Each structure stands twice: as structure tokens, then as C-alpha cells.
mmCIF file of the C-alpha atoms, coordinates in Angstrom:
data_MODEL
# 
_entry.id   MODEL 
# 
loop_
_atom_site.group_PDB 
_atom_site.id 
_atom_site.type_symbol 
_atom_site.label_atom_id 
_atom_site.label_alt_id 
_atom_site.label_comp_id 
_atom_site.label_asym_id 
_atom_site.label_entity_id 
_atom_site.label_seq_id 
_atom_site.pdbx_PDB_ins_code 
_atom_site.Cartn_x 
_atom_site.Cartn_y 
_atom_site.Cartn_z 
_atom_site.occupancy 
_atom_site.B_iso_or_equiv 
_atom_site.pdbx_formal_charge 
_atom_site.auth_seq_id 
_atom_site.auth_comp_id 
_atom_site.auth_asym_id 
_atom_site.auth_atom_id 
_atom_site.pdbx_PDB_model_num 
ATOM 1   C CA . MET A 1 1   ? 23.273 -24.305 -10.625 1.00 0.00 ? 1   MET A CA 1 
ATOM 2   C CA . ALA A 1 2   ? 26.037 -22.463 -12.454 1.00 0.00 ? 2   ALA A CA 1 
ATOM 3   C CA . SER A 1 3   ? 28.484 -22.743 -9.552  1.00 0.00 ? 3   SER A CA 1 
ATOM 4   C CA . PRO A 1 4   ? 30.864 -25.696 -9.678  1.00 0.00 ? 4   PRO A CA 1 
ATOM 5   C CA . THR A 1 5   ? 31.044 -25.651 -5.871  1.00 0.00 ? 5   THR A CA 1 
ATOM 6   C CA . SER A 1 6   ? 27.353 -26.564 -5.607  1.00 0.00 ? 6   SER A CA 1 
ATOM 7   C CA . LYS A 1 7   ? 27.384 -29.602 -7.871  1.00 0.00 ? 7   LYS A CA 1 
ATOM 8   C CA . GLY A 1 8   ? 26.061 -32.678 -6.116  1.00 0.00 ? 8   GLY A CA 1 
ATOM 9   C CA . LEU A 1 9   ? 24.527 -30.723 -3.237  1.00 0.00 ? 9   LEU A CA 1 
ATOM 10  C CA . TYR A 1 10  ? 20.959 -30.866 -4.579  1.00 0.00 ? 10  TYR A CA 1 
ATOM 11  C CA . ARG A 1 11  ? 18.882 -33.082 -6.861  1.00 0.00 ? 11  ARG A CA 1 
ATOM 12  C CA . ALA A 1 12  ? 16.664 -30.388 -8.464  1.00 0.00 ? 12  ALA A CA 1 
ATOM 13  C CA . GLY A 1 13  ? 16.310 -26.631 -8.666  1.00 0.00 ? 13  GLY A CA 1 
ATOM 14  C CA . ILE A 1 14  ? 13.718 -23.866 -8.795  1.00 0.00 ? 14  ILE A CA 1 
ATOM 15  C CA . VAL A 1 15  ? 14.536 -20.804 -10.892 1.00 0.00 ? 15  VAL A CA 1 
ATOM 16  C CA . GLU A 1 16  ? 12.341 -17.808 -10.168 1.00 0.00 ? 16  GLU A CA 1 
ATOM 17  C CA . SER A 1 17  ? 11.892 -14.383 -11.756 1.00 0.00 ? 17  SER A CA 1 
ATOM 18  C CA . GLY A 1 18  ? 13.233 -15.097 -15.209 1.00 0.00 ? 18  GLY A CA 1 
ATOM 19  C CA . ALA A 1 19  ? 16.779 -15.698 -14.021 1.00 0.00 ? 19  ALA A CA 1 
ATOM 20  C CA . TYR A 1 20  ? 17.715 -17.652 -17.149 1.00 0.00 ? 20  TYR A CA 1 
ATOM 21  C CA . GLY A 1 21  ? 17.034 -14.683 -19.390 1.00 0.00 ? 21  GLY A CA 1 
ATOM 22  C CA . ASN A 1 22  ? 19.040 -12.196 -17.352 1.00 0.00 ? 22  ASN A CA 1 
ATOM 23  C CA . CYS A 1 23  ? 21.732 -14.062 -15.518 1.00 0.00 ? 23  CYS A CA 1 
ATOM 24  C CA . ALA A 1 24  ? 24.796 -11.899 -16.109 1.00 0.00 ? 24  ALA A CA 1 
ATOM 25  C CA . ALA A 1 25  ? 26.951 -11.348 -13.039 1.00 0.00 ? 25  ALA A CA 1 
ATOM 26  C CA . ARG A 1 26  ? 29.038 -8.272  -12.362 1.00 0.00 ? 26  ARG A CA 1 
ATOM 27  C CA . THR A 1 27  ? 32.803 -8.413  -12.124 1.00 0.00 ? 27  THR A CA 1 
ATOM 28  C CA . HIS A 1 28  ? 34.554 -8.167  -8.769  1.00 0.00 ? 28  HIS A CA 1 
ATOM 29  C CA . GLU A 1 29  ? 35.904 -4.739  -9.765  1.00 0.00 ? 29  GLU A CA 1 
ATOM 30  C CA . ALA A 1 30  ? 32.400 -3.483  -10.629 1.00 0.00 ? 30  ALA A CA 1 
ATOM 31  C CA . ALA A 1 31  ? 31.003 -4.808  -7.341  1.00 0.00 ? 31  ALA A CA 1 
ATOM 32  C CA . VAL A 1 32  ? 33.753 -3.089  -5.333  1.00 0.00 ? 32  VAL A CA 1 
ATOM 33  C CA . ALA A 1 33  ? 33.141 0.184   -7.184  1.00 0.00 ? 33  ALA A CA 1 
ATOM 34  C CA . ALA A 1 34  ? 29.382 -0.038  -6.540  1.00 0.00 ? 34  ALA A CA 1 
ATOM 35  C CA . GLY A 1 35  ? 29.980 -0.748  -2.851  1.00 0.00 ? 35  GLY A CA 1 
ATOM 36  C CA . ALA A 1 36  ? 32.317 2.228   -2.543  1.00 0.00 ? 36  ALA A CA 1 
ATOM 37  C CA . ALA A 1 37  ? 29.802 4.502   -4.286  1.00 0.00 ? 37  ALA A CA 1 
ATOM 38  C CA . PHE A 1 38  ? 27.073 3.318   -1.928  1.00 0.00 ? 38  PHE A CA 1 
ATOM 39  C CA . ALA A 1 39  ? 29.259 3.895   1.145   1.00 0.00 ? 39  ALA A CA 1 
ATOM 40  C CA . ARG A 1 40  ? 30.048 7.428   -0.031  1.00 0.00 ? 40  ARG A CA 1 
ATOM 41  C CA . LYS A 1 41  ? 26.357 8.107   -0.738  1.00 0.00 ? 41  LYS A CA 1 
ATOM 42  C CA . VAL A 1 42  ? 25.392 7.060   2.779   1.00 0.00 ? 42  VAL A CA 1 
ATOM 43  C CA . GLY A 1 43  ? 28.122 9.337   4.188   1.00 0.00 ? 43  GLY A CA 1 
ATOM 44  C CA . CYS A 1 44  ? 30.994 6.904   4.804   1.00 0.00 ? 44  CYS A CA 1 
ATOM 45  C CA . ALA A 1 45  ? 33.848 8.475   2.857   1.00 0.00 ? 45  ALA A CA 1 
ATOM 46  C CA . ASP A 1 46  ? 36.318 6.145   4.605   1.00 0.00 ? 46  ASP A CA 1 
ATOM 47  C CA . LEU A 1 47  ? 34.421 3.136   3.160   1.00 0.00 ? 47  LEU A CA 1 
ATOM 48  C CA . SER A 1 48  ? 34.625 1.344   6.495   1.00 0.00 ? 48  SER A CA 1 
ATOM 49  C CA . ALA A 1 49  ? 32.218 -1.270  7.786   1.00 0.00 ? 49  ALA A CA 1 
ATOM 50  C CA . ALA A 1 50  ? 32.299 0.486   11.168  1.00 0.00 ? 50  ALA A CA 1 
ATOM 51  C CA . CYS A 1 51  ? 30.935 3.661   9.590   1.00 0.00 ? 51  CYS A CA 1 
ATOM 52  C CA . LEU A 1 52  ? 28.196 1.748   7.764   1.00 0.00 ? 52  LEU A CA 1 
ATOM 53  C CA . ARG A 1 53  ? 27.221 -0.080  10.969  1.00 0.00 ? 53  ARG A CA 1 
ATOM 54  C CA . GLY A 1 54  ? 26.819 3.291   12.655  1.00 0.00 ? 54  GLY A CA 1 
ATOM 55  C CA . LYS A 1 55  ? 24.229 4.483   10.145  1.00 0.00 ? 55  LYS A CA 1 
ATOM 56  C CA . SER A 1 56  ? 20.530 4.213   10.838  1.00 0.00 ? 56  SER A CA 1 
ATOM 57  C CA . SER A 1 57  ? 18.360 1.865   8.833   1.00 0.00 ? 57  SER A CA 1 
ATOM 58  C CA . ALA A 1 58  ? 16.554 4.936   7.466   1.00 0.00 ? 58  ALA A CA 1 
ATOM 59  C CA . ALA A 1 59  ? 19.849 6.332   6.124   1.00 0.00 ? 59  ALA A CA 1 
ATOM 60  C CA . ILE A 1 60  ? 20.770 2.986   4.543   1.00 0.00 ? 60  ILE A CA 1 
ATOM 61  C CA . LEU A 1 61  ? 17.348 2.626   2.915   1.00 0.00 ? 61  LEU A CA 1 
ATOM 62  C CA . ALA A 1 62  ? 17.394 6.218   1.659   1.00 0.00 ? 62  ALA A CA 1 
ATOM 63  C CA . ALA A 1 63  ? 20.798 5.699   0.027   1.00 0.00 ? 63  ALA A CA 1 
ATOM 64  C CA . GLN A 1 64  ? 20.069 2.363   -1.643  1.00 0.00 ? 64  GLN A CA 1 
ATOM 65  C CA . GLY A 1 65  ? 17.958 3.747   -4.495  1.00 0.00 ? 65  GLY A CA 1 
ATOM 66  C CA . GLY A 1 66  ? 19.676 3.350   -7.850  1.00 0.00 ? 66  GLY A CA 1 
ATOM 67  C CA . PHE A 1 67  ? 22.108 0.686   -6.705  1.00 0.00 ? 67  PHE A CA 1 
ATOM 68  C CA . ASP A 1 68  ? 21.939 -2.733  -8.285  1.00 0.00 ? 68  ASP A CA 1 
ATOM 69  C CA . TRP A 1 69  ? 22.629 -6.046  -6.597  1.00 0.00 ? 69  TRP A CA 1 
ATOM 70  C CA . GLY A 1 70  ? 23.346 -9.530  -7.813  1.00 0.00 ? 70  GLY A CA 1 
ATOM 71  C CA . PRO A 1 71  ? 25.981 -12.199 -8.180  1.00 0.00 ? 71  PRO A CA 1 
ATOM 72  C CA . VAL A 1 72  ? 29.675 -11.460 -8.644  1.00 0.00 ? 72  VAL A CA 1 
ATOM 73  C CA . VAL A 1 73  ? 31.688 -13.450 -11.175 1.00 0.00 ? 73  VAL A CA 1 
ATOM 74  C CA . GLY A 1 74  ? 35.260 -14.549 -10.533 1.00 0.00 ? 74  GLY A CA 1 
ATOM 75  C CA . GLY A 1 75  ? 36.700 -16.888 -7.954  1.00 0.00 ? 75  GLY A CA 1 
ATOM 76  C CA . ALA A 1 76  ? 35.834 -20.444 -7.000  1.00 0.00 ? 76  ALA A CA 1 
ATOM 77  C CA . PHE A 1 77  ? 32.095 -20.006 -6.445  1.00 0.00 ? 77  PHE A CA 1 
ATOM 78  C CA . LEU A 1 78  ? 31.236 -18.443 -9.818  1.00 0.00 ? 78  LEU A CA 1 
ATOM 79  C CA . PRO A 1 79  ? 34.311 -18.579 -12.050 1.00 0.00 ? 79  PRO A CA 1 
ATOM 80  C CA . VAL A 1 80  ? 32.454 -17.720 -15.295 1.00 0.00 ? 80  VAL A CA 1 
ATOM 81  C CA . GLN A 1 81  ? 29.264 -15.894 -16.182 1.00 0.00 ? 81  GLN A CA 1 
ATOM 82  C CA . PRO A 1 82  ? 26.224 -18.127 -15.509 1.00 0.00 ? 82  PRO A CA 1 
ATOM 83  C CA . PHE A 1 83  ? 25.181 -18.052 -19.173 1.00 0.00 ? 83  PHE A CA 1 
ATOM 84  C CA . GLU A 1 84  ? 28.677 -19.287 -20.097 1.00 0.00 ? 84  GLU A CA 1 
ATOM 85  C CA . ALA A 1 85  ? 28.387 -22.195 -17.658 1.00 0.00 ? 85  ALA A CA 1 
ATOM 86  C CA . TYR A 1 86  ? 25.063 -23.206 -19.233 1.00 0.00 ? 86  TYR A CA 1 
ATOM 87  C CA . ALA A 1 87  ? 26.370 -22.785 -22.792 1.00 0.00 ? 87  ALA A CA 1 
ATOM 88  C CA . LYS A 1 88  ? 29.454 -24.917 -22.054 1.00 0.00 ? 88  LYS A CA 1 
ATOM 89  C CA . GLY A 1 89  ? 27.467 -27.601 -20.239 1.00 0.00 ? 89  GLY A CA 1 
ATOM 90  C CA . ALA A 1 90  ? 29.313 -26.847 -17.007 1.00 0.00 ? 90  ALA A CA 1 
ATOM 91  C CA . ALA A 1 91  ? 26.164 -26.058 -14.999 1.00 0.00 ? 91  ALA A CA 1 
ATOM 92  C CA . ALA A 1 92  ? 24.530 -28.736 -12.863 1.00 0.00 ? 92  ALA A CA 1 
ATOM 93  C CA . ARG A 1 93  ? 22.343 -31.012 -14.956 1.00 0.00 ? 93  ARG A CA 1 
ATOM 94  C CA . VAL A 1 94  ? 19.309 -31.393 -12.714 1.00 0.00 ? 94  VAL A CA 1 
ATOM 95  C CA . PRO A 1 95  ? 15.547 -31.092 -13.238 1.00 0.00 ? 95  PRO A CA 1 
ATOM 96  C CA . VAL A 1 96  ? 14.402 -27.465 -12.965 1.00 0.00 ? 96  VAL A CA 1 
ATOM 97  C CA . LEU A 1 97  ? 11.068 -25.828 -12.208 1.00 0.00 ? 97  LEU A CA 1 
ATOM 98  C CA . ASN A 1 98  ? 11.079 -22.370 -13.793 1.00 0.00 ? 98  ASN A CA 1 
ATOM 99  C CA . GLY A 1 99  ? 8.597  -19.705 -12.723 1.00 0.00 ? 99  GLY A CA 1 
ATOM 100 C CA . ALA A 1 100 ? 7.677  -16.070 -12.384 1.00 0.00 ? 100 ALA A CA 1 
ATOM 101 C CA . ASN A 1 101 ? 5.197  -14.028 -10.348 1.00 0.00 ? 101 ASN A CA 1 
ATOM 102 C CA . GLU A 1 102 ? 2.562  -11.745 -11.768 1.00 0.00 ? 102 GLU A CA 1 
ATOM 103 C CA . ASP A 1 103 ? 3.515  -8.102  -11.175 1.00 0.00 ? 103 ASP A CA 1 
ATOM 104 C CA . GLU A 1 104 ? 6.595  -9.064  -9.150  1.00 0.00 ? 104 GLU A CA 1 
ATOM 105 C CA . GLY A 1 105 ? 8.439  -5.943  -10.310 1.00 0.00 ? 105 GLY A CA 1 
ATOM 106 C CA . ARG A 1 106 ? 5.838  -3.744  -8.653  1.00 0.00 ? 106 ARG A CA 1 
ATOM 107 C CA . LEU A 1 107 ? 7.718  -4.104  -5.370  1.00 0.00 ? 107 LEU A CA 1 
ATOM 108 C CA . PHE A 1 108 ? 10.731 -2.323  -6.876  1.00 0.00 ? 108 PHE A CA 1 
ATOM 109 C CA . ALA A 1 109 ? 8.822  0.131   -9.055  1.00 0.00 ? 109 ALA A CA 1 
ATOM 110 C CA . ALA A 1 110 ? 6.390  1.613   -6.519  1.00 0.00 ? 110 ALA A CA 1 
ATOM 111 C CA . PRO A 1 111 ? 6.450  5.401   -6.953  1.00 0.00 ? 111 PRO A CA 1 
ATOM 112 C CA . ARG A 1 112 ? 8.230  7.149   -4.113  1.00 0.00 ? 112 ARG A CA 1 
ATOM 113 C CA . ARG A 1 113 ? 5.671  9.953   -4.045  1.00 0.00 ? 113 ARG A CA 1 
ATOM 114 C CA . ARG A 1 114 ? 3.165  7.715   -2.253  1.00 0.00 ? 114 ARG A CA 1 
ATOM 115 C CA . SER A 1 115 ? 3.170  7.358   1.456   1.00 0.00 ? 115 SER A CA 1 
ATOM 116 C CA . PRO A 1 116 ? 4.937  4.187   2.664   1.00 0.00 ? 116 PRO A CA 1 
ATOM 117 C CA . ARG A 1 117 ? 1.595  2.841   3.948   1.00 0.00 ? 117 ARG A CA 1 
ATOM 118 C CA . ARG A 1 118 ? -0.059 3.163   0.538   1.00 0.00 ? 118 ARG A CA 1 
ATOM 119 C CA . ALA A 1 119 ? 2.988  1.783   -1.291  1.00 0.00 ? 119 ALA A CA 1 
ATOM 120 C CA . ILE A 1 120 ? 3.032  -1.325  0.888   1.00 0.00 ? 120 ILE A CA 1 
ATOM 121 C CA . CYS A 1 121 ? -0.673 -1.906  0.319   1.00 0.00 ? 121 CYS A CA 1 
ATOM 122 C CA . THR A 1 122 ? -0.297 -1.506  -3.435  1.00 0.00 ? 122 THR A CA 1 
ATOM 123 C CA . ARG A 1 123 ? 2.710  -3.834  -3.518  1.00 0.00 ? 123 ARG A CA 1 
ATOM 124 C CA . ALA A 1 124 ? 0.638  -6.565  -1.935  1.00 0.00 ? 124 ALA A CA 1 
ATOM 125 C CA . SER A 1 125 ? -1.999 -6.328  -4.672  1.00 0.00 ? 125 SER A CA 1 
ATOM 126 C CA . THR A 1 126 ? -1.528 -8.105  -7.992  1.00 0.00 ? 126 THR A CA 1 
ATOM 127 C CA . SER A 1 127 ? -4.068 -5.769  -9.628  1.00 0.00 ? 127 SER A CA 1 
ATOM 128 C CA . GLY A 1 128 ? -2.095 -2.614  -8.830  1.00 0.00 ? 128 GLY A CA 1 
ATOM 129 C CA . ARG A 1 129 ? -4.988 -1.206  -6.817  1.00 0.00 ? 129 ARG A CA 1 
ATOM 130 C CA . PRO A 1 130 ? -4.558 -0.733  -3.061  1.00 0.00 ? 130 PRO A CA 1 
ATOM 131 C CA . ILE A 1 131 ? -5.992 -3.611  -1.072  1.00 0.00 ? 131 ILE A CA 1 
ATOM 132 C CA . GLY A 1 132 ? -6.684 -1.522  2.009   1.00 0.00 ? 132 GLY A CA 1 
ATOM 133 C CA . THR A 1 133 ? -4.754 0.283   4.648   1.00 0.00 ? 133 THR A CA 1 
ATOM 134 C CA . LEU A 1 134 ? -2.343 -1.030  7.192   1.00 0.00 ? 134 LEU A CA 1 
ATOM 135 C CA . PRO A 1 135 ? -3.256 -0.804  10.863  1.00 0.00 ? 135 PRO A CA 1 
ATOM 136 C CA . ARG A 1 136 ? -1.742 2.115   12.697  1.00 0.00 ? 136 ARG A CA 1 
# 
């Protein structure tokens, strides 16, 4: 809704996970630096896409811990921070349904000391207790 390129493409919106309260985007420079750090962490000192494509999914997943993701500000799609677009009245003025999910952060906060099977079961439970085991 904050992107001027999307105006007129929809009649309403759904905002999930508290995006209004934390809608700061990183700069292009910060995003490039984070991408380079990730590539080095996964073992691609040359920062090439070819090197990254050659890595296993296990290596990519192992390296992703601690790296943030999100929108990048600058350019035609998101020229200003989303909160600035809302404050200036530049965001799309459409009806919005705003929501959140109980315990949605549990997916990202599951302790790594658990086995992957137990972590997946716990993530699927809103109570935090395992809901069972996955089939082998």
C-alpha cells in the first residue's frame, strides 16, 4: 500500500503480523551489505549467484540464521520509508483488514537444540506444547 507503483491495482488490503507498527525498510546499501555477508557466510567469497546456486539447501539454511529480510527502500517501487508514505498521505487509501496470529513468532524462535521433528511439531501448536510426532 505504500508503493506508488501499486496504486489502483487493488480495492482493499490485508495487513498481517503487525506490519504497521514495524514497517521500516532497509536502504539499498544495507541490503547489499547483508547479501554480501550472507554469501561469504555460506562460502561464496566471490559473491556470485553461480556459487550460491551450487550450494546445497542444507548449507543455505545453516547460513541464514541471524540474517534479516524485508523490503528495501529507494527506487520507483518504494521511494520512501513506508511509515513516511502513510504520514504524508501518499499510501493507497483503501479499506484495510489488520490482523495477527497467536504465537506466530514461535516459527522463528524455536530453539535449535531440539530435533527438527520436534521443532516442527511445536511450531504447529499454538499452545507451545508438541502436538505429536511427524511420520517417519
